[in-house]
XYZ file of C-alpha atoms in Angstrom:
702
model
C 19.648 -10.809 30.090
C 16.428 -12.415 31.291
C 15.775 -16.112 30.876
C 12.757 -16.775 28.582
C 11.936 -19.879 30.619
C 10.557 -17.787 33.465
C 8.470 -15.283 31.519
C 5.295 -14.112 33.176
C 1.972 -12.960 31.803
C 0.872 -9.385 32.118
C -2.565 -8.204 31.098
C -3.016 -4.509 30.438
C -6.217 -2.538 30.092
C -5.724 0.905 28.596
C -7.966 3.833 27.905
C -7.412 6.786 25.601
C -9.745 9.675 26.311
C -10.611 12.961 24.627
C -11.973 15.742 26.776
C -13.325 18.820 25.010
C -14.584 22.157 26.172
C -14.816 25.815 25.307
C -12.151 28.197 26.508
C -11.795 31.931 25.970
C -15.356 32.208 24.615
C -16.972 35.337 25.945
C -20.224 37.165 25.268
C -20.571 40.892 24.663
C -23.877 42.599 25.532
C -25.046 45.824 23.971
C -27.567 47.845 25.897
C -30.740 48.351 23.912
C -29.199 46.342 21.074
C -29.531 42.895 19.520
C -27.113 40.060 20.254
C -26.437 37.756 17.295
C -24.387 34.566 17.011
C -23.513 32.528 13.986
C -24.399 28.853 14.028
C -21.078 27.446 15.289
C -20.504 23.882 16.372
C -17.993 22.156 18.646
C -17.414 18.488 17.838
C -14.101 16.682 18.431
C -14.014 12.904 18.530
C -12.071 9.680 17.871
C -12.552 7.791 14.599
C -11.033 5.243 12.229
C -8.961 2.769 14.283
C -6.421 0.748 12.303
C -4.095 -1.958 13.650
C -0.380 -1.514 12.887
C 1.245 -4.296 14.897
C -0.276 -6.992 17.086
C 2.150 -9.504 18.616
C -0.293 -10.588 21.289
C -3.342 -11.436 19.187
C -5.424 -8.970 21.163
C -8.767 -7.679 19.944
C -8.874 -4.462 17.933
C -9.508 -1.409 20.162
C -13.020 -0.018 20.259
C -14.475 3.490 20.443
C -17.395 4.137 22.771
C -20.740 5.518 21.582
C -19.863 9.112 22.434
C -16.581 8.706 20.517
C -14.487 10.286 23.259
C -12.849 7.100 24.623
C -10.800 4.293 23.072
C -10.733 1.056 25.080
C -8.502 -1.964 24.659
C -7.187 -4.830 26.752
C -4.104 -6.910 25.933
C -2.140 -9.720 27.563
C 1.617 -9.932 27.047
C 3.360 -13.313 27.098
C 7.014 -12.326 26.893
C 9.300 -9.324 26.450
C 9.656 -7.945 22.949
C 5.935 -8.008 22.161
C 4.188 -4.907 20.840
C 0.595 -3.743 20.449
C 0.251 -0.714 18.155
C -2.642 1.005 16.396
C -3.577 4.344 14.863
C -6.647 6.464 15.571
C -7.843 9.768 14.131
C -8.763 12.821 16.186
C -11.401 14.615 14.119
C -12.457 18.239 14.496
C -15.820 18.221 12.745
C -16.885 21.507 14.274
C -16.548 25.030 12.959
C -14.098 26.242 15.630
C -10.344 25.634 15.632
C -9.170 23.596 18.637
C -5.900 23.062 20.475
C -4.508 20.566 22.984
C -4.565 22.047 26.493
C -3.806 19.011 28.701
C -2.131 15.603 28.409
C -2.821 13.539 31.517
C -1.502 9.974 31.921
C -2.223 7.487 34.687
C -0.729 4.078 35.398
C 2.867 4.697 34.253
C 5.239 4.975 37.188
C 8.806 4.230 38.283
C 7.980 0.643 39.237
C 6.653 -0.465 35.831
C 8.429 1.849 33.367
C 11.488 -0.441 33.432
C 9.583 -3.222 31.644
C 6.717 -1.365 29.952
C 6.435 1.584 27.602
C 3.198 3.282 26.548
C 3.380 6.109 24.024
C 0.922 8.243 22.084
C 2.495 10.173 19.191
C 1.460 11.697 15.929
C 1.521 9.455 12.878
C 4.869 10.922 11.798
C 6.409 9.902 15.163
C 6.571 13.458 16.513
C 5.592 14.108 20.115
C 2.282 15.593 21.221
C 2.728 19.095 22.609
C 0.471 21.502 24.424
C -1.150 24.058 22.115
C -1.021 21.675 19.143
C -3.936 22.814 17.021
C -6.513 21.074 14.843
C -8.224 23.267 12.277
C -12.001 23.153 12.002
C -13.044 20.528 9.468
C -9.744 18.617 9.609
C -8.284 15.658 11.482
C -4.961 14.419 12.766
C -3.784 10.847 13.245
C -2.249 9.396 16.411
C -0.212 6.230 16.913
C -0.740 4.411 20.217
C 1.970 1.874 21.085
C 2.411 -0.414 24.084
C 5.625 -2.460 24.452
C 6.729 -5.141 26.861
C 10.375 -4.074 26.661
C 12.695 -6.659 25.166
C 15.892 -5.717 27.028
C 14.250 -5.451 30.421
C 16.019 -7.033 33.376
C 12.806 -7.016 35.402
C 9.929 -9.398 34.778
C 6.445 -7.951 34.834
C 4.238 -9.318 37.587
C 1.340 -11.579 36.664
C -1.978 -9.769 36.650
C -3.722 -6.716 35.260
C -2.511 -3.144 35.202
C -4.695 -0.209 34.175
C -3.386 2.764 32.195
C -4.980 5.766 30.560
C -4.122 8.932 28.731
C -6.496 11.893 28.597
C -6.262 14.550 25.887
C -8.161 17.771 26.552
C -8.949 20.094 23.649
C -10.149 23.674 24.004
C -10.842 26.522 21.634
C -7.612 27.531 19.866
C -5.955 30.674 21.135
C -3.294 32.898 19.624
C -0.612 30.498 20.850
C -2.015 27.506 18.922
C 0.346 25.743 16.486
C -1.314 23.976 13.586
C 0.194 20.847 12.063
C -0.780 19.392 8.714
C 0.665 15.962 8.149
C 0.713 14.387 4.694
C 1.052 10.719 5.520
C -1.158 8.411 3.486
C -4.551 9.549 4.753
C -7.001 6.749 3.936
C -3.964 4.913 2.520
C -4.196 6.757 -0.786
C -1.246 9.135 -0.501
C -3.338 12.238 -1.244
C -3.717 14.940 1.382
C -6.581 17.425 1.324
C -5.555 20.791 2.671
C -8.285 22.741 4.430
C -8.170 26.464 5.224
C -5.172 26.940 2.964
C -2.910 29.891 3.754
C -0.088 31.359 1.740
C 3.125 30.400 3.475
C 6.218 28.266 3.040
C 6.640 24.784 4.430
C 7.917 24.402 7.968
C 9.529 21.257 9.414
C 9.297 19.464 6.077
C 10.119 15.759 6.263
C 10.118 13.196 3.441
C 10.019 9.522 4.430
C 11.374 6.395 2.792
C 9.456 3.358 1.704
C 10.017 0.172 -0.266
C 7.967 -2.482 -1.952
C 8.375 -6.018 -3.153
C 6.045 -7.726 -5.615
C 4.494 -10.840 -4.118
C 2.601 -13.692 -5.743
C 0.390 -16.401 -4.282
C 1.818 -19.111 -6.529
C -1.466 -20.502 -7.858
C -0.511 -20.470 -11.571
C 0.461 -23.997 -12.688
C 1.671 -23.092 -16.212
C 5.311 -22.145 -16.573
C 4.881 -19.729 -19.488
C 5.874 -16.137 -20.276
C 3.108 -13.534 -20.067
C 2.871 -13.562 -23.884
C 3.223 -17.074 -25.341
C 3.313 -17.797 -29.096
C 3.506 -21.181 -30.831
C 2.974 -22.767 -34.246
C 0.789 -25.858 -34.679
C 1.066 -27.386 -31.224
C 3.085 -26.904 -28.062
C 3.603 -29.118 -25.039
C 3.613 -26.701 -22.087
C 3.361 -29.026 -19.099
C 4.824 -32.419 -18.338
C 4.579 -33.148 -14.640
C 2.115 -34.743 -12.287
C 1.204 -32.005 -9.809
C -2.567 -32.215 -10.188
C -4.815 -33.453 -7.410
C -8.519 -34.200 -7.557
C -10.752 -31.137 -7.711
C -11.957 -28.206 -9.783
C -9.612 -26.161 -12.018
C -9.850 -23.030 -14.146
C -8.150 -22.279 -17.451
C -7.993 -18.551 -18.264
C -6.246 -15.981 -20.432
C -6.641 -12.257 -21.088
C -6.454 -12.233 -24.909
C -5.702 -14.518 -27.857
C -4.465 -13.784 -31.380
C -4.600 -16.695 -33.814
C -4.427 -17.408 -37.537
C -7.064 -20.049 -36.851
C -10.641 -19.503 -35.799
C -10.138 -21.450 -32.607
C -7.478 -23.239 -30.617
C -7.487 -26.485 -28.747
C -6.265 -27.471 -25.289
C -5.743 -31.123 -24.418
C -4.998 -32.339 -20.893
C -4.149 -35.987 -20.427
C -1.580 -38.773 -20.197
C 1.204 -39.164 -22.741
C 3.332 -42.305 -22.645
C 5.752 -40.848 -25.195
C 6.621 -37.158 -24.582
C 7.986 -36.836 -28.118
C 4.824 -38.121 -29.792
C 1.649 -36.086 -29.468
C -0.372 -38.926 -31.000
C 0.316 -41.137 -27.973
C -1.819 -38.840 -25.795
C -4.709 -40.294 -23.778
C -7.251 -37.459 -23.668
C -8.772 -36.576 -20.299
C -9.887 -32.971 -20.944
C -10.325 -31.544 -24.464
C -11.722 -28.076 -25.078
C -11.893 -25.736 -28.050
C -10.971 -22.109 -27.321
C -12.529 -19.384 -29.442
C -11.907 -15.638 -29.213
C -14.936 -15.274 -26.932
C -13.880 -18.029 -24.522
C -11.660 -16.297 -21.940
C -11.931 -19.037 -19.307
C -13.523 -22.357 -18.508
C -13.530 -24.761 -15.575
C -12.954 -28.494 -15.486
C -12.927 -31.215 -12.856
C -10.493 -34.058 -12.302
C -11.322 -37.202 -10.334
C -8.619 -38.804 -8.213
C -7.952 -41.375 -10.958
C -7.764 -38.709 -13.680
C -5.542 -36.455 -11.595
C -3.086 -39.300 -10.989
C -2.785 -39.841 -14.751
C -2.286 -36.243 -15.926
C 1.283 -35.678 -17.063
C 0.890 -33.475 -20.150
C -0.910 -30.415 -21.430
C -0.861 -29.476 -25.125
C -2.030 -26.292 -26.827
C -2.895 -26.554 -30.515
C -2.952 -23.572 -32.856
C -5.920 -24.925 -34.776
C -8.829 -27.217 -34.024
C -7.700 -29.135 -37.134
C -4.300 -29.742 -35.582
C -3.648 -33.107 -37.283
C -3.621 -31.394 -40.681
C -0.374 -29.683 -39.756
C -1.590 -26.328 -41.030
C 1.042 -23.628 -40.577
C -0.834 -21.318 -38.199
C 0.354 -19.335 -35.198
C -1.459 -18.573 -31.957
C -0.480 -16.166 -29.179
C -1.974 -16.374 -25.699
C -1.560 -13.496 -23.253
C -1.664 -14.080 -19.495
C -2.617 -17.756 -19.811
C -3.037 -19.705 -16.562
C -4.380 -22.908 -15.065
C -5.096 -22.804 -11.355
C -7.041 -24.838 -8.843
C -10.495 -23.537 -7.965
C -13.346 -21.909 -9.846
C -13.123 -18.327 -8.599
C -11.816 -15.591 -10.890
C -8.160 -14.695 -10.309
C -5.943 -11.961 -11.696
C -2.990 -13.058 -13.777
C 0.269 -13.758 -12.007
C 3.415 -15.334 -13.484
C 4.509 -18.862 -12.675
C 6.586 -18.873 -9.478
C 7.040 -22.571 -8.792
C 3.610 -23.292 -7.349
C 4.332 -21.610 -4.023
C 4.268 -18.027 -2.737
C 6.958 -15.765 -4.142
C 9.438 -14.298 -3.400
C 10.999 -17.649 -2.652
C 14.543 -18.997 -3.139
C 13.861 -20.076 -6.732
C 11.768 -17.053 -7.719
C 13.108 -14.034 -5.833
C 11.507 -10.610 -6.275
C 13.487 -7.405 -6.141
C 13.110 -5.042 -3.197
C 12.625 -1.519 -4.559
C 13.208 1.619 -2.497
C 12.289 5.256 -3.025
C 14.862 6.736 -5.405
C 12.957 9.614 -6.989
C 9.810 11.503 -6.083
C 7.644 14.243 -7.447
C 5.649 16.465 -5.125
C 2.432 17.454 -6.888
C 0.023 20.165 -5.781
C -3.389 20.739 -7.324
C -6.509 22.810 -6.825
C -9.944 21.538 -5.835
C -10.658 20.085 -9.313
C -8.691 16.836 -9.517
C -10.068 15.691 -12.902
C -7.239 16.158 -15.370
C -8.665 16.799 -18.873
C -5.306 16.074 -20.491
C -4.818 12.746 -18.755
C -3.040 10.329 -21.158
C -2.251 10.758 -24.820
C -2.420 14.552 -24.926
C -6.148 14.725 -24.396
C -7.334 12.027 -26.817
C -10.750 10.909 -25.645
C -12.265 7.474 -26.174
C -15.907 7.648 -27.110
C -18.808 5.456 -28.163
C -20.909 6.705 -31.118
C -18.833 9.796 -31.591
C -15.495 11.376 -30.858
C -14.221 14.086 -28.573
C -11.338 16.493 -28.157
C -10.199 18.723 -25.337
C -8.502 22.105 -25.439
C -7.787 24.399 -22.493
C -9.931 22.177 -20.284
C -13.042 22.421 -22.489
C -14.364 19.217 -24.046
C -15.923 19.219 -27.513
C -18.082 16.183 -28.296
C -19.135 15.269 -31.820
C -21.902 12.686 -31.821
C -22.501 10.066 -34.504
C -25.568 8.565 -32.884
C -27.474 8.276 -29.616
C -26.149 6.919 -26.306
C -22.910 8.848 -26.539
C -20.296 8.038 -23.839
C -16.839 9.407 -23.129
C -13.817 8.363 -21.122
C -10.458 10.008 -20.745
C -8.583 7.119 -22.209
C -5.332 5.777 -23.536
C -6.838 4.468 -26.761
C -10.179 3.649 -28.303
C -9.390 0.050 -29.195
C -9.646 -1.636 -25.791
C -12.818 -1.368 -23.754
C -11.433 -2.522 -20.413
C -8.211 -0.929 -19.188
C -8.015 1.905 -21.685
C -11.593 3.066 -21.407
C -11.754 3.181 -17.676
C -9.804 6.421 -17.981
C -8.254 8.285 -15.090
C -8.400 6.237 -11.899
C -8.692 7.851 -8.464
C -8.218 6.437 -4.939
C -11.526 6.061 -3.128
C -10.483 5.896 0.528
C -12.858 7.112 3.211
C -13.775 10.169 1.196
C -16.834 11.654 -0.452
C -16.565 13.020 -3.992
C -18.800 15.133 -6.210
C -18.495 14.961 -10.005
C -20.036 17.547 -12.328
C -20.178 17.842 -16.117
C -21.365 21.342 -16.934
C -23.560 20.413 -19.906
C -26.972 19.451 -18.404
C -27.695 17.121 -21.351
C -25.200 14.592 -19.985
C -27.396 12.724 -17.507
C -26.396 9.104 -18.162
C -23.284 8.998 -16.005
C -21.489 6.202 -14.178
C -18.882 5.589 -11.493
C -16.977 2.309 -11.903
C -15.313 0.804 -8.836
C -12.171 -1.364 -8.672
C -10.397 -3.376 -5.995
C -6.751 -2.891 -5.005
C -5.615 -5.030 -7.969
C -7.748 -2.944 -10.377
C -10.290 -5.720 -10.899
C -13.758 -4.264 -11.662
C -16.346 -4.488 -8.875
C -19.328 -3.035 -10.743
C -20.669 0.468 -11.261
C -23.273 2.942 -10.050
C -25.382 4.976 -12.498
C -26.523 8.566 -11.971
C -29.243 10.391 -13.884
C -27.877 13.839 -13.244
C -25.032 15.944 -14.563
C -23.826 16.361 -10.944
C -23.602 13.447 -8.517
C -22.018 12.509 -5.177
C -20.577 9.137 -4.177
C -18.333 7.431 -1.592
C -17.383 4.017 -0.191
C -20.999 3.294 0.730
C -22.054 3.959 -2.866
C -19.642 1.281 -4.063
C -21.446 -1.309 -1.949
C -18.214 -3.161 -1.192
C -15.450 -2.623 1.331
C -13.080 -4.008 -1.330
C -13.549 -0.901 -3.490
C -10.252 1.022 -3.475
C -10.378 3.016 -6.738
C -12.930 4.558 -9.072
C -13.202 5.957 -12.607
C -15.854 8.115 -14.272
C -17.878 7.756 -17.459
C -20.099 10.529 -18.812
C -22.935 9.961 -21.275
C -25.743 11.664 -23.176
C -28.562 9.203 -23.842
C -30.264 11.194 -26.633
C -27.410 12.710 -28.578
C -28.120 13.613 -32.195
C -25.989 12.431 -35.090
C -23.841 15.311 -36.298
C -24.471 17.555 -33.306
C -21.607 19.125 -31.327
C -21.650 19.563 -27.544
C -19.212 21.304 -25.203
C -18.676 20.934 -21.464
C -16.218 21.206 -18.607
C -15.716 18.455 -16.016
C -14.977 18.869 -12.325
C -14.261 16.247 -9.660
C -13.904 17.551 -6.130
C -13.992 16.288 -2.582
C -17.101 16.852 -0.487
C -20.822 16.371 -0.993
C -21.563 19.719 -2.661
C -20.879 20.846 -6.224
C -19.076 24.185 -6.214
C -18.196 26.687 -8.905
C -16.052 25.255 -11.695
C -12.301 25.702 -11.429
C -9.931 24.642 -14.227
C -7.583 21.802 -13.394
C -4.069 22.878 -12.571
C -1.051 21.341 -10.967
C 2.518 22.221 -10.073
C 5.233 19.577 -9.803
C 8.406 19.645 -7.748
C 10.861 16.863 -8.696
C 13.131 15.324 -6.066
C 16.114 13.471 -7.518
C 17.764 11.409 -4.802
C 20.656 10.182 -6.931
C 22.461 7.352 -5.156
C 20.453 7.806 -1.976
C 17.813 5.168 -1.238
C 15.065 5.906 1.261
C 14.055 2.546 2.724
C 11.514 1.289 5.194
C 11.536 -1.842 7.344
C 8.580 -2.208 9.676
C 8.096 1.041 11.579
C 11.617 2.242 10.785
C 12.024 4.650 7.871
C 14.843 6.633 6.350
C 13.980 10.287 5.870
C 15.082 13.673 4.551
C 14.206 16.648 6.731
C 14.775 20.370 7.130
C 16.052 21.740 10.437
C 17.499 25.117 11.449
C 18.353 26.188 7.907
C 19.897 22.911 6.724
C 18.751 19.695 5.068
C 19.640 16.338 6.606
C 19.488 12.674 5.636
C 18.586 10.306 8.463
C 19.378 6.684 7.724
C 17.750 4.045 9.905
C 18.245 1.250 7.371
C 21.689 -0.070 6.469
C 22.640 -2.716 3.935
C 25.413 -5.203 3.368
C 26.087 -7.249 0.214
C 27.375 -10.813 0.634
C 30.562 -11.194 -1.436
C 31.351 -14.868 -0.842
C 34.484 -14.000 1.122
C 32.736 -14.084 4.502
C 33.511 -16.718 7.118
C 30.919 -19.459 6.597
C 29.729 -22.305 8.783
C 27.663 -25.152 7.388
C 24.938 -27.021 9.276
C 24.170 -30.264 7.473
C 21.363 -31.323 9.804
C 19.335 -28.361 8.530
C 20.835 -27.172 5.233
C 21.781 -23.586 5.901
C 24.805 -21.357 6.086
C 25.766 -18.966 8.827
C 28.288 -16.340 7.855
C 30.136 -13.872 10.008
C 28.409 -10.507 10.180
C 31.297 -9.087 12.128
C 31.903 -6.020 9.980
C 28.591 -4.662 11.267
C 28.932 -4.294 15.039
C 26.077 -6.147 16.744
C 25.204 -3.163 18.913
C 24.371 -1.235 15.715
C 21.769 -3.764 14.576
C 18.229 -3.657 15.930
C 17.117 -7.253 16.412
C 13.611 -8.501 15.617
C 11.137 -9.539 18.258
C 9.599 -12.540 16.512
C 9.204 -14.291 13.171
C 5.661 -13.248 12.300
C 6.229 -9.492 11.968
C 7.544 -7.556 9.060
C 11.236 -8.258 9.453
C 13.740 -5.890 10.991
C 16.120 -7.598 8.610
C 15.370 -8.502 5.023
C 17.109 -9.751 1.916
C 16.711 -9.099 -1.790
C 17.005 -12.781 -2.738
C 15.510 -15.012 -0.125
C 13.129 -13.033 2.051
C 9.739 -11.465 1.581
C 7.920 -9.240 4.023
C 4.725 -11.224 3.578
C 5.733 -14.771 4.568
C 7.105 -16.171 7.799
C 10.287 -17.802 6.471
C 12.368 -14.823 7.560
C 16.113 -15.051 8.125
C 17.245 -13.030 11.110
C 20.403 -11.952 12.822
C 20.142 -14.376 15.711
C 21.042 -14.098 19.321
C 19.965 -16.052 22.339
C 17.178 -18.544 21.651
C 15.045 -16.760 19.076
C 11.647 -17.999 18.009
C 12.989 -19.317 14.705
C 14.135 -22.402 16.582
C 17.920 -22.421 16.631
C 20.651 -20.856 18.722
C 23.955 -19.303 17.786
C 26.316 -18.244 20.516
C 27.860 -15.424 18.488
C 25.399 -12.709 17.521
C 27.645 -11.564 14.678
C 26.172 -14.349 12.547
C 23.276 -14.439 10.154
C 21.668 -17.637 8.894
C 20.249 -18.582 5.488
C 18.229 -21.703 4.901
C 17.241 -23.269 1.604
C 15.901 -26.780 1.159
C 17.738 -27.618 -2.041
C 21.177 -26.785 -0.674
C 23.061 -30.033 -0.200
C 26.580 -28.716 0.246
C 28.370 -25.657 1.531
C 29.878 -24.676 -1.833
C 26.456 -24.366 -3.457
C 25.141 -22.406 -0.509
C 28.060 -19.969 -0.617
C 27.740 -19.545 -4.379
C 24.013 -18.932 -4.416
C 24.049 -16.567 -1.443
C 26.741 -14.353 -3.005
C 25.231 -11.065 -4.143
C 22.435 -11.165 -1.607
C 21.817 -7.731 -0.088
C 20.991 -7.748 3.618
C 18.937 -4.791 4.844
C 18.995 -4.189 8.596
C 17.867 -1.532 11.063
C 20.419 0.547 12.938
C 19.972 0.612 16.684
C 21.053 4.262 16.530
C 20.193 6.107 13.333
C 22.870 7.856 11.279
C 22.354 11.518 10.422
C 24.321 13.553 7.923
C 23.932 16.949 6.275
C 22.925 16.841 2.597
C 25.523 18.407 0.305
C 24.327 17.335 -3.157
C 23.682 20.650 -4.921
C 20.955 19.320 -7.260
C 18.998 17.718 -4.451
C 19.420 20.759 -2.222
C 18.073 23.107 -4.893
C 15.052 20.855 -5.457
C 14.256 20.577 -1.755
C 14.697 24.281 -1.205
C 12.343 25.040 -4.115
C 9.602 23.114 -2.309
C 10.256 24.596 1.091
C 10.542 28.232 0.021
C 7.573 28.346 -2.355
C 4.304 29.830 -1.132
C 2.745 26.432 -1.418
C -0.666 26.901 0.079
C -2.281 29.766 -1.755
C -5.208 28.274 -3.648
C -3.956 24.725 -3.079
C -6.338 21.933 -2.090
C -4.372 18.716 -2.613
C -0.766 17.711 -2.114
C 0.620 14.279 -2.879
C 3.732 12.390 -3.911
C 3.946 10.862 -7.351
C 7.012 8.629 -7.127
C 8.457 5.302 -8.127
C 7.132 4.031 -4.795
C 4.425 5.685 -2.732
C 5.990 7.624 0.112
C 5.004 10.079 2.815
C 5.593 13.721 3.605
C 4.927 15.591 6.822
C 5.155 19.296 7.581
C 3.796 22.087 9.702
C 2.527 25.325 8.336
C 2.080 28.482 10.348
C -0.398 31.072 9.183
C 0.917 34.439 8.206
């Protein structure tokens, strides 16, 4: 194995090129006749670069003005580093295209031992000649450059130039068209163009997992719904520093007209009357938040916070107050509620968060109209100045005044969450919404960020309107909801309408909403993901297979432990998992190739790895069968062993494990998807599952 002490620098400049041209186009001339051509267009280009992994800190690749070349330059420092990004190949023309040439330069026998450079589709399948791209669609490529970790040859210092050229021509009869459903625009909905009636081919379902993370800014250790009678001491610690703070809550229910919060210094924790007031504020039903400032002297004194159920708290009146989502945090900006997690990012050793994997999925297919009239509560509609019902996709609105608005909603009692109605992913898409009744011309699109916080709205004075990311006016906009209104409705009048939401910038003929669902019950099978490695289920040569790239091991407490007192941690023998079956991580800043359900999060750098040689986490173990856990509060081996028991270690196999699926229920569900004529009249396909996952497939036209 190479010695890290003598690593060299290698700088690499790479170019990815698209070349396009017409092939097989011919002209036919008719003597004494007229030659006519439709207005076709030929336009294939690169678009939408997104970084996936960047060990080297290199700049994001760029696309030239003609959009046919991607340029990037990176400098490697040591083996194991990776530079990876995705880029779309878009066929915006009216003619189907196919890949006719893949030409690479710069990769040769002298450098391939320490460097790899690959361009694959987003689902990790290889590019092949005659791969087609339908007119009006796009495909996504992953470009990855690696300074190989297990190389025995050091790269020379200096620059090396590489390129790959992809040539597209008009699609011939031998073209193979791939449609890949893998989180386009990161919203897990795939739009199918030029749909044909045929069964799925090469179907593959990928694993994923998620772990809730928190920033740790909430200073109040309270449940999300907190009730108390008279008064309650909720904080007794001195963790405040000088600066600005915000008190906030989402809702309050109280027997009293207002509540009281007191922040100060209490010399006797058991006696509220001994409190020296520093901050005192009444809280009415309309006061959802307020800010306050502590000087250095005040901050050093604060050791208690009291909530009182009534402003007349000394009277001892028997009243009860309930606060929902109450917080105090440093700063004056608005923050979404998060639970108390010890004042530091979570998951952490004291506040672990469960790692959830894909266990069940539901493949959903719909037509062009994606507005579901029966969304929530069997079609109950929330309305202002009136009420509404829906039956067979037709809305009936009964007005009780002017300025009549409707939402598809969960209830009519809460304006915020309930009345925003059905929420859709925005992505890099353009949508057109239409309500058939021309009287409804006071319509709105509300935009939300990834945490569903409102970002504002856009009004439209037409019963049909188009909008996209640019309309939102913020790159933070990830979701949207619709509101339809009639500004001059008449009390007692009844109005009917249908609603359609479709992709594109043109309103088309109304189509009722429909969907078909295909459940996938995985049973005891978990489909996981760690970094770029994903478990999957796939169909091949008449059989279904499970490919596991992620293994797991649960610590029982019976392992062989070693204790390192100079840095409180335990290292236990991982010998029952052969080291050559574990794929080791390259450094401590990436999503881990090893993760734990108790102590590790994929979003912070305190990652515990299987160690070998002198890894970047700063300690060395001679035996690579060991894994290390560190936790500041551990002071002895017995505590460390006890608290680590039950921890599940997830790791990546060096060589994946494949097995044929035999579960009869799962097989019947998968076969129902594959054998159905899925594409006839279908415009959208997506997974509705416990965790968002991906699907890829090819379809061949009949």
